[in-house]
PDB file of C-alpha atoms in Angstrom:
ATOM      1  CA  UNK A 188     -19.857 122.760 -65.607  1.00  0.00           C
ATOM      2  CA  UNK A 189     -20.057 121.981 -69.244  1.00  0.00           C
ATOM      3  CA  UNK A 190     -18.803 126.054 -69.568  1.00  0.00           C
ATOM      4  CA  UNK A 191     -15.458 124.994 -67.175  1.00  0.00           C
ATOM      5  CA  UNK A 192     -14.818 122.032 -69.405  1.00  0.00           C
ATOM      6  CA  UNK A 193     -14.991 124.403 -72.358  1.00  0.00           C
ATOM      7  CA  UNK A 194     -12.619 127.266 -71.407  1.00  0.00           C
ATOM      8  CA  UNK A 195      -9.958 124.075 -69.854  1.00  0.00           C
ATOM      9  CA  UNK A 196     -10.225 122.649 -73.265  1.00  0.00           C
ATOM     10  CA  UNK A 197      -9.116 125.831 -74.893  1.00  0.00           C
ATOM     11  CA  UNK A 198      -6.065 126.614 -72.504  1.00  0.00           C
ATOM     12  CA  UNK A 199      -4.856 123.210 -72.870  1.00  0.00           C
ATOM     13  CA  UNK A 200      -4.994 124.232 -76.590  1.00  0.00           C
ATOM     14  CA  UNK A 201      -3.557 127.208 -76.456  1.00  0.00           C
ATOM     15  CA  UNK A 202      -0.588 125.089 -74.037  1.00  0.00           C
ATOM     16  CA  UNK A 203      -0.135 122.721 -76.642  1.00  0.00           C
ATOM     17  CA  UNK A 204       0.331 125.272 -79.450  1.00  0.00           C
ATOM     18  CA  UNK A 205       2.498 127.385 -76.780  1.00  0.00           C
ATOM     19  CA  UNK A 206       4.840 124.125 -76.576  1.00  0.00           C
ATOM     20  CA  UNK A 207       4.740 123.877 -80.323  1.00  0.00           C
ATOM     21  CA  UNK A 208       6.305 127.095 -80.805  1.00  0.00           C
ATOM     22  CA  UNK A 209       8.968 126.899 -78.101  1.00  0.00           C
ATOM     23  CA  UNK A 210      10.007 123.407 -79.552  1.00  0.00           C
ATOM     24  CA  UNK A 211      10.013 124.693 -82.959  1.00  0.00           C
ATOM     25  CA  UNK A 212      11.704 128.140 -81.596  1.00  0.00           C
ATOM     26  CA  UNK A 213      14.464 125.800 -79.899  1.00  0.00           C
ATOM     27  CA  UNK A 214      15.154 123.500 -82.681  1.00  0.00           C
ATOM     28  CA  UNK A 215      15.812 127.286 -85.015  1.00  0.00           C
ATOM     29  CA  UNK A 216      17.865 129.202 -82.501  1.00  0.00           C
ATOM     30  CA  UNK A 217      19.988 125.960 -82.201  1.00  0.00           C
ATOM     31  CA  UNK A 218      20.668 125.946 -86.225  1.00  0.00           C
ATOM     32  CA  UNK A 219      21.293 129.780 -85.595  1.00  0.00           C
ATOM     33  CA  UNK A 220      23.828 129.146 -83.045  1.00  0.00           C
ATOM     34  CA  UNK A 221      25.430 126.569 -85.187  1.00  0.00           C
ATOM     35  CA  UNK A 222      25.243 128.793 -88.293  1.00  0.00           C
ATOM     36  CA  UNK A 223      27.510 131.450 -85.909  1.00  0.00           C
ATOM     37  CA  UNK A 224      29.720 129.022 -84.779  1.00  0.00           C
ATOM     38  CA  UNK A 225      30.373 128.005 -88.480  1.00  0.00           C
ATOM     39  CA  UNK A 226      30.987 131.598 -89.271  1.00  0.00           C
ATOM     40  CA  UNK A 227      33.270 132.620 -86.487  1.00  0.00           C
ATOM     41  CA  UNK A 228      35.322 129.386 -87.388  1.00  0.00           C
ATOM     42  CA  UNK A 229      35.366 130.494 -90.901  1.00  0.00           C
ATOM     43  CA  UNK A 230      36.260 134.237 -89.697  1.00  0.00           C
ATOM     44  CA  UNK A 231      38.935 132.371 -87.502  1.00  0.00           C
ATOM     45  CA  UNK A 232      40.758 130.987 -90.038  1.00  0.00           C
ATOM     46  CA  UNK A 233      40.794 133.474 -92.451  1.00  0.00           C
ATOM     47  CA  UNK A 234      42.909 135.815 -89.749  1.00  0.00           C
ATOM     48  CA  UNK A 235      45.544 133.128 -88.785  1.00  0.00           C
ATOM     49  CA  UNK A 236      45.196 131.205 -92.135  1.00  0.00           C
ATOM     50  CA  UNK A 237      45.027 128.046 -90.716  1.00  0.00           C
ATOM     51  CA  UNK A 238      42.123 125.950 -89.661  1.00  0.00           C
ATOM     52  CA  UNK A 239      41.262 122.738 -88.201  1.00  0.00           C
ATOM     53  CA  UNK A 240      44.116 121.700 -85.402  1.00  0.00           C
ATOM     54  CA  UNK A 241      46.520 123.590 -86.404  1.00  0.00           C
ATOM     55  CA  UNK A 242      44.210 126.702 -86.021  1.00  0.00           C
ATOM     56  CA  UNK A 243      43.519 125.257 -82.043  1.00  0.00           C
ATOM     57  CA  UNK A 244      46.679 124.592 -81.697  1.00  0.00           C
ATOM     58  CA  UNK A 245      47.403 128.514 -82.283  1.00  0.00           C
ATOM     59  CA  UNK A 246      44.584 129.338 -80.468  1.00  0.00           C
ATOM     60  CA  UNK A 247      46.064 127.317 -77.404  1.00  0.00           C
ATOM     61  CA  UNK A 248      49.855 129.053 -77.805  1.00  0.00           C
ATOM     62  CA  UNK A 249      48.050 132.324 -77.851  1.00  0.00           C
ATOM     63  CA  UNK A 250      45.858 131.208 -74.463  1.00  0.00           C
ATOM     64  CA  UNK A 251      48.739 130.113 -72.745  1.00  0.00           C
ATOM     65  CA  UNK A 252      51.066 133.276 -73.812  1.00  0.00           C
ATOM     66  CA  UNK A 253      48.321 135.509 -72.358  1.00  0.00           C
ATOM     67  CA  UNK A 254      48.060 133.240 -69.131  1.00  0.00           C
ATOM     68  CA  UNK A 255      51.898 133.425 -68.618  1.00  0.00           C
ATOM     69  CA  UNK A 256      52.294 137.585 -69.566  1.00  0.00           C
ATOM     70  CA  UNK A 257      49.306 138.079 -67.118  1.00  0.00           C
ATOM     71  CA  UNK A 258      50.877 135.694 -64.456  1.00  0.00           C
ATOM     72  CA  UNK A 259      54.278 137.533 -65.123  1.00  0.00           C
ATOM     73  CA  UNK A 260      52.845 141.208 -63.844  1.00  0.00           C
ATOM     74  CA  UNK A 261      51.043 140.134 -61.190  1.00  0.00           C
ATOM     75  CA  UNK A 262      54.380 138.862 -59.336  1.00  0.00           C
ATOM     76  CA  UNK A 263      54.988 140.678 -55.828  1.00  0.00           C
ATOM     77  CA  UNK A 264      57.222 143.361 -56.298  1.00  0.00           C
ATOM     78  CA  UNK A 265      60.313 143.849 -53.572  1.00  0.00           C
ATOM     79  CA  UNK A 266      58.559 146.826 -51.857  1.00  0.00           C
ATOM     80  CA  UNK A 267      55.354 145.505 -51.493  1.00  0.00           C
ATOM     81  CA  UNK A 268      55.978 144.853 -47.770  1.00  0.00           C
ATOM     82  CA  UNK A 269      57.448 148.610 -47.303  1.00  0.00           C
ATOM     83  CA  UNK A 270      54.368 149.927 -48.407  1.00  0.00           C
ATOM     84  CA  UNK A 271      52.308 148.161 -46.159  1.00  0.00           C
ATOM     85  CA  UNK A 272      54.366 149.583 -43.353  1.00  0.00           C
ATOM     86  CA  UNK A 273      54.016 152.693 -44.639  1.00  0.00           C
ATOM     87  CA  UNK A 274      50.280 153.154 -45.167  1.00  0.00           C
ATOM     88  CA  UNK A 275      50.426 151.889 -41.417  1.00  0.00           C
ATOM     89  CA  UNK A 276      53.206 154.262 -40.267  1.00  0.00           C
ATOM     90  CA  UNK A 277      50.950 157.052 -41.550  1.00  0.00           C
ATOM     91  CA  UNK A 278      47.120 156.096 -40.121  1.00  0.00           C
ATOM     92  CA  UNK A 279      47.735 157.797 -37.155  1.00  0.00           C
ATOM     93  CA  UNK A 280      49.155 160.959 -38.690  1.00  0.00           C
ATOM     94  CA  UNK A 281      46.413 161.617 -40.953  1.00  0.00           C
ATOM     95  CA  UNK A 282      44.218 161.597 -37.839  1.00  0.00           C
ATOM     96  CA  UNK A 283      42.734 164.969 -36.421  1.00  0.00           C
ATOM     97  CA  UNK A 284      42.243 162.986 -32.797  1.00  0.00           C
ATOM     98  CA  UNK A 285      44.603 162.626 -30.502  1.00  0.00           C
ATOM     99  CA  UNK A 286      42.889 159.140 -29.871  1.00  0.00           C
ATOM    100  CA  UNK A 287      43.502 156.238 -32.176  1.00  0.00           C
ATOM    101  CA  UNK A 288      39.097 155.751 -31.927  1.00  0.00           C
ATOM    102  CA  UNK A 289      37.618 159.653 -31.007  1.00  0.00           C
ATOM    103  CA  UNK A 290      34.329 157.571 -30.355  1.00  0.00           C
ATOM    104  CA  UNK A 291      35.651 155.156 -27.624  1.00  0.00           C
ATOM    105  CA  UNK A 292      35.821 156.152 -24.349  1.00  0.00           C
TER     106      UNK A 292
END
């Protein structure tokens, strides 16, 4: 029994030393991530030489410019209908079988 308590005693040190480590881990990749950020601010306004709201104010114009070019080529052409016709016009003339379904009886 005495052996039990022993090896429990070590995991729960090794489980408190394991939660050490991942809070300490945490608390560094979270100045990391904020050291990037900083950075691709930084690189940010160096391109549109700008920063602070005037840089997310570009930022926003350039968002919404790409949302209304992208909006603007996915409008239905005139034809679109004709070529649904079509494609159906020509199922059955690509077929081999006189029957629409060979398989059905």
């Amino acid at each position: 029994m005495a052996d039990i308590a022993k090896k429990i005693s070590k995991l729960d040190e090794k489980i408190g030393k394991l939660k050490e480590r991942i809070e300490s881990d945490t608390a560094e990749c979270e100045k990391l991530s904020e050291q990037k950020a900083l950075l691709i601010y930084q690189s940010l306004c160096k391109q549109y030489s700008c920063e602070g709201q005037a840089l997310a104010d570009m930022i926003a114009r350039e968002h919404e410019q790409a949302t209304t070019s992208g909006a603007d080529e996915k409008t239905v052409s005139d034809n679109s209908y004709d070529d649904v016709a079509d494609e159906e016009e020509m199922l059955g003339q690509t077929s081999f079988f006189e029957k629409k379904n060979p398989y059905s009886d």
